PDB file of C-alpha atoms in Angstrom:
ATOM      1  CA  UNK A   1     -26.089  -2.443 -72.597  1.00 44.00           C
ATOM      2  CA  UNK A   2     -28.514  -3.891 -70.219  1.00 39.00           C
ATOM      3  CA  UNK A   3     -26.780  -6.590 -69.262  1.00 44.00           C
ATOM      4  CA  UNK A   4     -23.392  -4.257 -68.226  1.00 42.00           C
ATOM      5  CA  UNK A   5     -25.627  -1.914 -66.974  1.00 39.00           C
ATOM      6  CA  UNK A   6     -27.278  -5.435 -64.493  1.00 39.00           C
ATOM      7  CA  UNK A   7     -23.106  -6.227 -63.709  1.00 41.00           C
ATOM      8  CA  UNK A   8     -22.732  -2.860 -62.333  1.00 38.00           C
ATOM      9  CA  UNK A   9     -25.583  -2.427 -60.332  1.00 33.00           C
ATOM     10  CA  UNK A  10     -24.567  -5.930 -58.798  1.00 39.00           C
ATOM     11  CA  UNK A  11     -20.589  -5.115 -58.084  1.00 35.00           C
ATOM     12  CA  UNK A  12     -22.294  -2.288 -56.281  1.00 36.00           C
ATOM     13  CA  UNK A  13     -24.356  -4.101 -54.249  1.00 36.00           C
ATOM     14  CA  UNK A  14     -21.786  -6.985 -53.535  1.00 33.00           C
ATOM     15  CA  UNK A  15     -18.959  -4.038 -52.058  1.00 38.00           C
ATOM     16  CA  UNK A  16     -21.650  -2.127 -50.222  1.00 42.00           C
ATOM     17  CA  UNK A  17     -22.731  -5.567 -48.701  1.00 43.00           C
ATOM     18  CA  UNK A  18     -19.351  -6.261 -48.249  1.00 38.00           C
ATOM     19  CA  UNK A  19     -18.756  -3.219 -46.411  1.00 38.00           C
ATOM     20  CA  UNK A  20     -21.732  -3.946 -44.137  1.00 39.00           C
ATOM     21  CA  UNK A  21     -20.406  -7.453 -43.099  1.00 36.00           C
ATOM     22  CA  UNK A  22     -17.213  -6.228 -42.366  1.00 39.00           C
ATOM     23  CA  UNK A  23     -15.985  -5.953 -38.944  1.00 40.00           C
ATOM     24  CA  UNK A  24     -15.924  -2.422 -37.456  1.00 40.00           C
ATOM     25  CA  UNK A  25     -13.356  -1.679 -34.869  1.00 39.00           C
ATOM     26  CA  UNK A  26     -13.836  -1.516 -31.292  1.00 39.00           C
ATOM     27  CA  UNK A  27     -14.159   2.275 -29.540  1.00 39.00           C
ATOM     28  CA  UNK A  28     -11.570   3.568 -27.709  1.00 35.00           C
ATOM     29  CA  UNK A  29     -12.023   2.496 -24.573  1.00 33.00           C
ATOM     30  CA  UNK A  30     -10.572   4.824 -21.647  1.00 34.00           C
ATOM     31  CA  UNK A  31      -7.118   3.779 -19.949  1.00 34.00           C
ATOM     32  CA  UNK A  32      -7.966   1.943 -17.379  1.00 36.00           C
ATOM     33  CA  UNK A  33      -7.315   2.678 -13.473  1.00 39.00           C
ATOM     34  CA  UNK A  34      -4.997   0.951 -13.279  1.00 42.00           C
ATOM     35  CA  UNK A  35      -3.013   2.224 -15.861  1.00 52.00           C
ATOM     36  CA  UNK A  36      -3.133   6.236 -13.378  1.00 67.00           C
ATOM     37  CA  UNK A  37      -0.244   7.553 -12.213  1.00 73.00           C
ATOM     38  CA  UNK A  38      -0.439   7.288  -8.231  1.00 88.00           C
ATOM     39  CA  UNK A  39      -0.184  10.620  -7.007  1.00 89.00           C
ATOM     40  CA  UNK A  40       2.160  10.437  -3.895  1.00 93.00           C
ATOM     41  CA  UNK A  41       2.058  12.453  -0.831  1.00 94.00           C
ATOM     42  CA  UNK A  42       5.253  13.529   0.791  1.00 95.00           C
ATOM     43  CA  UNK A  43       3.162  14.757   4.056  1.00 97.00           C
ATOM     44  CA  UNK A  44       0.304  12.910   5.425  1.00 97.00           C
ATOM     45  CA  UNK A  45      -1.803  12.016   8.330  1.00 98.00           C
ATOM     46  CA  UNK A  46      -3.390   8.508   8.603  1.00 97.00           C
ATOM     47  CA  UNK A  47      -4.605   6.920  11.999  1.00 98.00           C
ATOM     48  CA  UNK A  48      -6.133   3.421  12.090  1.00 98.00           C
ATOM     49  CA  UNK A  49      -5.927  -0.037  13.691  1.00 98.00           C
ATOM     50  CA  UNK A  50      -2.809  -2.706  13.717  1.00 98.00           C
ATOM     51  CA  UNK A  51      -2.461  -6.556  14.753  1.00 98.00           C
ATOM     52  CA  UNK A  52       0.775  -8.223  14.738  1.00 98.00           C
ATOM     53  CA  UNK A  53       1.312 -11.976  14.420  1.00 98.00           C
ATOM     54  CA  UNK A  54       4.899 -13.132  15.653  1.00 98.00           C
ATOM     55  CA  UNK A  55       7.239 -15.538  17.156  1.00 97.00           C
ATOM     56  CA  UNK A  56       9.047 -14.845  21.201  1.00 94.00           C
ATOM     57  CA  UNK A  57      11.427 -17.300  22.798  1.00 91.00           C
ATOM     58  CA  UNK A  58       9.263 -20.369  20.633  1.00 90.00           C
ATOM     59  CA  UNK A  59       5.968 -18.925  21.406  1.00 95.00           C
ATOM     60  CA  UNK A  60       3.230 -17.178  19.597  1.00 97.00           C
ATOM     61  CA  UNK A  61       2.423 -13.589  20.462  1.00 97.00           C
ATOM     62  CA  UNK A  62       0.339 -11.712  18.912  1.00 97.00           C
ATOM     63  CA  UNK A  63      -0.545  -7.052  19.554  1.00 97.00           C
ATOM     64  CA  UNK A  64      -3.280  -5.618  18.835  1.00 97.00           C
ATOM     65  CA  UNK A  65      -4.123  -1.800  19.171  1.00 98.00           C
ATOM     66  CA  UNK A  66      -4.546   1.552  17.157  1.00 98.00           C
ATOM     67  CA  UNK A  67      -1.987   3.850  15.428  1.00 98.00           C
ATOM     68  CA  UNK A  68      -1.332   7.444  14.128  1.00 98.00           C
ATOM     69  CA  UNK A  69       1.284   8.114  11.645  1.00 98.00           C
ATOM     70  CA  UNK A  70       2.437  11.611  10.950  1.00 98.00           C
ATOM     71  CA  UNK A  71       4.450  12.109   7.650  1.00 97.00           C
ATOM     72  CA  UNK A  72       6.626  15.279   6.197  1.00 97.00           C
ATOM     73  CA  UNK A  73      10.033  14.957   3.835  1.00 96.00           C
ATOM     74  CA  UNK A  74      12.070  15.082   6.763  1.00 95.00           C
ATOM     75  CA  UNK A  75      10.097  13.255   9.532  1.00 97.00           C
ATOM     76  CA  UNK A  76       8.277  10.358  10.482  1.00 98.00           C
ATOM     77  CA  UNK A  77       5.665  10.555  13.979  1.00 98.00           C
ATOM     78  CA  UNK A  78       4.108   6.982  14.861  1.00 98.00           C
ATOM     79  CA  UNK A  79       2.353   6.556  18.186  1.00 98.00           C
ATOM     80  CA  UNK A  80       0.937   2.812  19.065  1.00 98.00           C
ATOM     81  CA  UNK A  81      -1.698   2.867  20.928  1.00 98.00           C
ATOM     82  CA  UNK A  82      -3.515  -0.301  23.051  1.00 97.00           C
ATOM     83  CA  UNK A  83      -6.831  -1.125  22.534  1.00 96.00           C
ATOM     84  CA  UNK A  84      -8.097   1.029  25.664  1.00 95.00           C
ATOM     85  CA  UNK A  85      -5.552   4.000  23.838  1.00 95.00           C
ATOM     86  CA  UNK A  86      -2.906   3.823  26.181  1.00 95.00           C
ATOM     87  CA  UNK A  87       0.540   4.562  24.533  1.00 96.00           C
ATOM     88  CA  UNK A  88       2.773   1.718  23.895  1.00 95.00           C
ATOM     89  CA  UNK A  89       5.500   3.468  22.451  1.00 97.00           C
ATOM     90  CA  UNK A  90       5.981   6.836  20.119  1.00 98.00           C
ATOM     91  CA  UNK A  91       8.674   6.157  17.418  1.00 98.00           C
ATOM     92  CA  UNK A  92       9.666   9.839  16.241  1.00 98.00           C
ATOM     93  CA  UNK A  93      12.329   9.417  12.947  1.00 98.00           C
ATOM     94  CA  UNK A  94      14.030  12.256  11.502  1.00 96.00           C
ATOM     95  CA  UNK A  95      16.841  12.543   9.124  1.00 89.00           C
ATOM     96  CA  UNK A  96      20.064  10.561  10.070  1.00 87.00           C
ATOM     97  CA  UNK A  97      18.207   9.496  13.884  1.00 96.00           C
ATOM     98  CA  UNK A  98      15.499   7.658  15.200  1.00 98.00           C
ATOM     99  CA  UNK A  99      13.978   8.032  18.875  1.00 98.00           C
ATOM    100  CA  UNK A 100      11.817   5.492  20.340  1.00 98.00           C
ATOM    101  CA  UNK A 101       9.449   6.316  23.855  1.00 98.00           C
ATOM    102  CA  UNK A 102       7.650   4.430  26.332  1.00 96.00           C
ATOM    103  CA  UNK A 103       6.251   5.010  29.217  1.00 87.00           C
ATOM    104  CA  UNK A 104       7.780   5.117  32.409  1.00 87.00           C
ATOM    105  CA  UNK A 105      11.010   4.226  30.300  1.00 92.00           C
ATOM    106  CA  UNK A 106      14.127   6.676  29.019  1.00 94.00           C
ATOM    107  CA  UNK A 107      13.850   6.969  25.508  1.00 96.00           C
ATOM    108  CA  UNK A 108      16.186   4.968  23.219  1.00 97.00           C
ATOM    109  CA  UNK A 109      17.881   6.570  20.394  1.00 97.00           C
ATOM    110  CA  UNK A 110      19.712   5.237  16.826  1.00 97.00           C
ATOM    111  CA  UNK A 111      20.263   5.876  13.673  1.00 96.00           C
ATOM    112  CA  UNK A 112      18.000   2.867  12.072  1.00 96.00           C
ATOM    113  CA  UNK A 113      14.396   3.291  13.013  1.00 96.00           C
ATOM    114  CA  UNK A 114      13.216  -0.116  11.442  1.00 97.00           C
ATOM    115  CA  UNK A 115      16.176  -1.598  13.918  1.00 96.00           C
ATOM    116  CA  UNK A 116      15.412   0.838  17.196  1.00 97.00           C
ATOM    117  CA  UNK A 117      11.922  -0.347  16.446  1.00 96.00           C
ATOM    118  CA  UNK A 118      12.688  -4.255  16.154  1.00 96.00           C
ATOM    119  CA  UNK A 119      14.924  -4.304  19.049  1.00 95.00           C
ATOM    120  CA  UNK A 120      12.693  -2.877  21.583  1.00 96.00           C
ATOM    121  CA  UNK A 121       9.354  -3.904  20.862  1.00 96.00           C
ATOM    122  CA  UNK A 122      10.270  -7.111  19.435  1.00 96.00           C
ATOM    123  CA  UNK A 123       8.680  -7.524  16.363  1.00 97.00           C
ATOM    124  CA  UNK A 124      10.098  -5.690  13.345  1.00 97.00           C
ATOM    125  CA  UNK A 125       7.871  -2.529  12.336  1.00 98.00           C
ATOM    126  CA  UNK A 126       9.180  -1.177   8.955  1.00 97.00           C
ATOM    127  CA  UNK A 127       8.722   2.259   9.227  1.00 97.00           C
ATOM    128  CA  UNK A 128      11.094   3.396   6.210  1.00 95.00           C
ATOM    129  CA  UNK A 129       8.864   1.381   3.957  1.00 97.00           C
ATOM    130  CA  UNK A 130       5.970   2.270   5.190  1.00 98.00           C
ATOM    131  CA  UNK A 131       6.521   5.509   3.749  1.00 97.00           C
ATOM    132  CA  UNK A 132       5.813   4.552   0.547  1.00 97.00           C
ATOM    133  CA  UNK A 133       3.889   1.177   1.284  1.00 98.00           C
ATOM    134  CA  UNK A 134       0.718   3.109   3.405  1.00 98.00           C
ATOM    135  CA  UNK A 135       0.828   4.752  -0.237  1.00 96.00           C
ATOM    136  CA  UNK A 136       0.342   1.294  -2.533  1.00 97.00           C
ATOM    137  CA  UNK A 137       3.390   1.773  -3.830  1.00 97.00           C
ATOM    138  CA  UNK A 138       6.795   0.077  -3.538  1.00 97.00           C
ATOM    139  CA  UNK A 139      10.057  -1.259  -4.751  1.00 96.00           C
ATOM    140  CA  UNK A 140       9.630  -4.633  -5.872  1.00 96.00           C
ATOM    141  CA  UNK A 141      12.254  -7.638  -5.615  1.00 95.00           C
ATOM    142  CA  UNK A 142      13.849  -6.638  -8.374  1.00 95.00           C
ATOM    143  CA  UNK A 143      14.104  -2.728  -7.723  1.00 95.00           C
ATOM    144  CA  UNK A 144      11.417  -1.534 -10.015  1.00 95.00           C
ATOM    145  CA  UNK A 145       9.328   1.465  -8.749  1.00 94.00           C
ATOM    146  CA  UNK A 146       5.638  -0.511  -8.215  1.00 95.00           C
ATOM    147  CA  UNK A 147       2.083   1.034  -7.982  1.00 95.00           C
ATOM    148  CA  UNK A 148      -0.375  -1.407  -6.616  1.00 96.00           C
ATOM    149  CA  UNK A 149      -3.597  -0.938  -9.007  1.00 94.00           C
ATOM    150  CA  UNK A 150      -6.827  -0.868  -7.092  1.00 92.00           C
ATOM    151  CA  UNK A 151      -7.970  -4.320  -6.340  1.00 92.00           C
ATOM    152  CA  UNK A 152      -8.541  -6.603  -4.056  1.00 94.00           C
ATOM    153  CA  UNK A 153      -5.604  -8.765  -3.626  1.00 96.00           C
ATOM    154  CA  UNK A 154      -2.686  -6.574  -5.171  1.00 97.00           C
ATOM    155  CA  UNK A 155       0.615  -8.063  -4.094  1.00 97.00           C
ATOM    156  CA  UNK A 156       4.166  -7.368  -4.588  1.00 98.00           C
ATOM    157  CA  UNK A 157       7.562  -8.735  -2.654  1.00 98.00           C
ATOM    158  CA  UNK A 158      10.132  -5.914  -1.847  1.00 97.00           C
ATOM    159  CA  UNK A 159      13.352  -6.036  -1.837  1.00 94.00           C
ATOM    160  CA  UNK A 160      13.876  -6.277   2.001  1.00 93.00           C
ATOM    161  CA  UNK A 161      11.462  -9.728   1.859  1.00 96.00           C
ATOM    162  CA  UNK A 162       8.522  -7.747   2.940  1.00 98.00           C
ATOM    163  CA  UNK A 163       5.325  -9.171   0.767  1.00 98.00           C
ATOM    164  CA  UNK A 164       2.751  -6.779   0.605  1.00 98.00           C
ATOM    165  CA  UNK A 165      -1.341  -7.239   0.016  1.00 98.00           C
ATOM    166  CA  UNK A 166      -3.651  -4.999  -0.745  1.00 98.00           C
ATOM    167  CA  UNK A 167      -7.086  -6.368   0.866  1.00 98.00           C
ATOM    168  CA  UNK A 168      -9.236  -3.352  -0.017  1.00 97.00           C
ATOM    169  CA  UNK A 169      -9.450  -0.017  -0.540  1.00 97.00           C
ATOM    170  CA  UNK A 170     -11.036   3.090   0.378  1.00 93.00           C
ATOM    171  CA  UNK A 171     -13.943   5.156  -1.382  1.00 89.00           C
ATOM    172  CA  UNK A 172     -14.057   8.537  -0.518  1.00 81.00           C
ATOM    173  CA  UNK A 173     -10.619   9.808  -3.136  1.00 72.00           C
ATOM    174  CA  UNK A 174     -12.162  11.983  -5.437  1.00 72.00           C
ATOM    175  CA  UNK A 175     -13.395  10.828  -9.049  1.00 64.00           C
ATOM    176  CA  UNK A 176      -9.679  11.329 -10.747  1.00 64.00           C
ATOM    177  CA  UNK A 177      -7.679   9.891  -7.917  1.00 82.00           C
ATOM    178  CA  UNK A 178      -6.877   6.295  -7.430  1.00 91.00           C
ATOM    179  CA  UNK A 179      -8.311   5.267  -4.268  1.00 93.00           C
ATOM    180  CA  UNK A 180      -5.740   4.846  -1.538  1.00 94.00           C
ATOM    181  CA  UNK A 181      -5.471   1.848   0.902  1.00 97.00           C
ATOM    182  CA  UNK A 182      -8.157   0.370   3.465  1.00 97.00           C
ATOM    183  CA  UNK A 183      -6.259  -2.343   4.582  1.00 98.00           C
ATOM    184  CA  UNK A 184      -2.634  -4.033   4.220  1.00 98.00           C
ATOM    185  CA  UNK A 185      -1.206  -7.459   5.062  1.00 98.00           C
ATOM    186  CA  UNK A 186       2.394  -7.379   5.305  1.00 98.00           C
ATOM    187  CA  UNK A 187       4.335 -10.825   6.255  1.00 98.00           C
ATOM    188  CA  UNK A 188       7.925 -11.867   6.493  1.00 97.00           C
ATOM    189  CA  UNK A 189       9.903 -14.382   7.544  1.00 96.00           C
ATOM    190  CA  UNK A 190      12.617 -13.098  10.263  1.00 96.00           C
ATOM    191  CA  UNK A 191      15.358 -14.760  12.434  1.00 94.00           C
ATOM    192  CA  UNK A 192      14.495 -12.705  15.346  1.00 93.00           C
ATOM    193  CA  UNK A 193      10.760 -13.075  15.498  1.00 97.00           C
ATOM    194  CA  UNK A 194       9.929 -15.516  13.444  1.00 97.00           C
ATOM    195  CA  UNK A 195       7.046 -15.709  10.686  1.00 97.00           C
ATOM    196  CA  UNK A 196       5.877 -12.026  11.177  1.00 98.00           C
ATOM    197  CA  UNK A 197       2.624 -10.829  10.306  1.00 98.00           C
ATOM    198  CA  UNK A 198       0.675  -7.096  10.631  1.00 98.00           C
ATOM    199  CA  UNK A 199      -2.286  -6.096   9.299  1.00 98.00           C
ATOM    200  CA  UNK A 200      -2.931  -2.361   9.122  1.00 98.00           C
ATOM    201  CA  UNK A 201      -6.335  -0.974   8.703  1.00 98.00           C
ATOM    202  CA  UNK A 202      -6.465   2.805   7.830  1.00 98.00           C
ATOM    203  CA  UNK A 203      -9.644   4.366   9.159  1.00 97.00           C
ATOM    204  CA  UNK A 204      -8.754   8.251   8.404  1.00 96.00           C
ATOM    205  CA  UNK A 205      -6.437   9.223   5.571  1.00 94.00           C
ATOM    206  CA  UNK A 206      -5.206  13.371   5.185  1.00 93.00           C
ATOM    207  CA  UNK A 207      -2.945  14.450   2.563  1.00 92.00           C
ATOM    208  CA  UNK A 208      -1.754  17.870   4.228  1.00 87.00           C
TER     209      UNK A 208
END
């Protein structure tokens, strides 16, 4: 009787130590940031700074100046501005037209803005991306809807040949809000100005 009584006690002990040494699973951990929907923001106000990099007649040229940018569903308001804030042009885009400004010039008028643009300041500005793209997000090479998570160095190639980096990021969004873009490197490769290159850094971001 003892000695069953001895086996017992040491099954018990073996499970329960057992038990002990056995590996618990990991806590939940949190979805990561990454993982966030990106809220979008179908009107907003940004202003900031710009440099392009490009390619006229052979030669390398290169702009450098501020910009605001005025968003709503049905209209688009970018102003470029020099670096002593003179106006280089005001690209106003609303549905179906696109009207391009500068001073002491008549204004020129079509129906693509990314092409108005192109033509007359010679360097391509994609305004109908940047829509989405001053947002982080995008529709990659092959046509998927793309949210850029928030860190340094976040690519992605569009469909149009645009690639797209995310250098950094603001820090004032609130707690539950992925932060929203501090600066963005877009580069392409174009027949009419060469190996392109802009850099936008956002210095004031409004959702309205």
């Amino acid at each position: 009787m003892i000695g069953r009584a001895a086996s017992i006690l040491a099954l018990i002990w073996l499970v329960g130590g057992c038990a002990a040494l056995a590996p618990t699973a990991p806590p939940a951990t949190p979805a990561t940031s990454a993982a966030q929907p990106r809220q979008y923001h179908e009107s907003i106000d940004l202003a900031g700074r710009l440099s392009v990099q490009f390619q006229r007649d052979g030669r390398d040229e290169a702009v450098h100046g501020s910009f605001t940018w005025s968003q709503s569903p049905d209209r688009t308001l970018v102003t470029l501005l020099s670096p002593l804030g003179q106006t280089i042009a005001i690209i106003d885009v609303t549905s179906g037209s696109a009207t391009l400004t500068q001073a002491g010039q008549a204004a020129r008028t079509a129906a693509d803005a990314d092409a108005l643009a192109a033509s007359t300041l010679g360097w391509p500005l994609p305004i109908a991306g940047l829509r989405d793209w001053l947002q982080a997000i995008a529709i990659d090479v092959q046509g998927r809807r793309w949210s850029a998570p928030p860190q340094s160095g976040a690519e992605v190639t569009t469909q149009d040949g645009w690639r797209i980096v995310y250098a950094s990021w603001r820090d004032d969004a609130p707690a539950a809000s992925l932060p929203p873009p501090r600066r963005i490197d877009l580069s392409r490769q174009t027949a009419q100005a060469g190996n392109v290159a802009i850099r936008l850094i956002i210095d004031t971001w409004q959702p309205k």
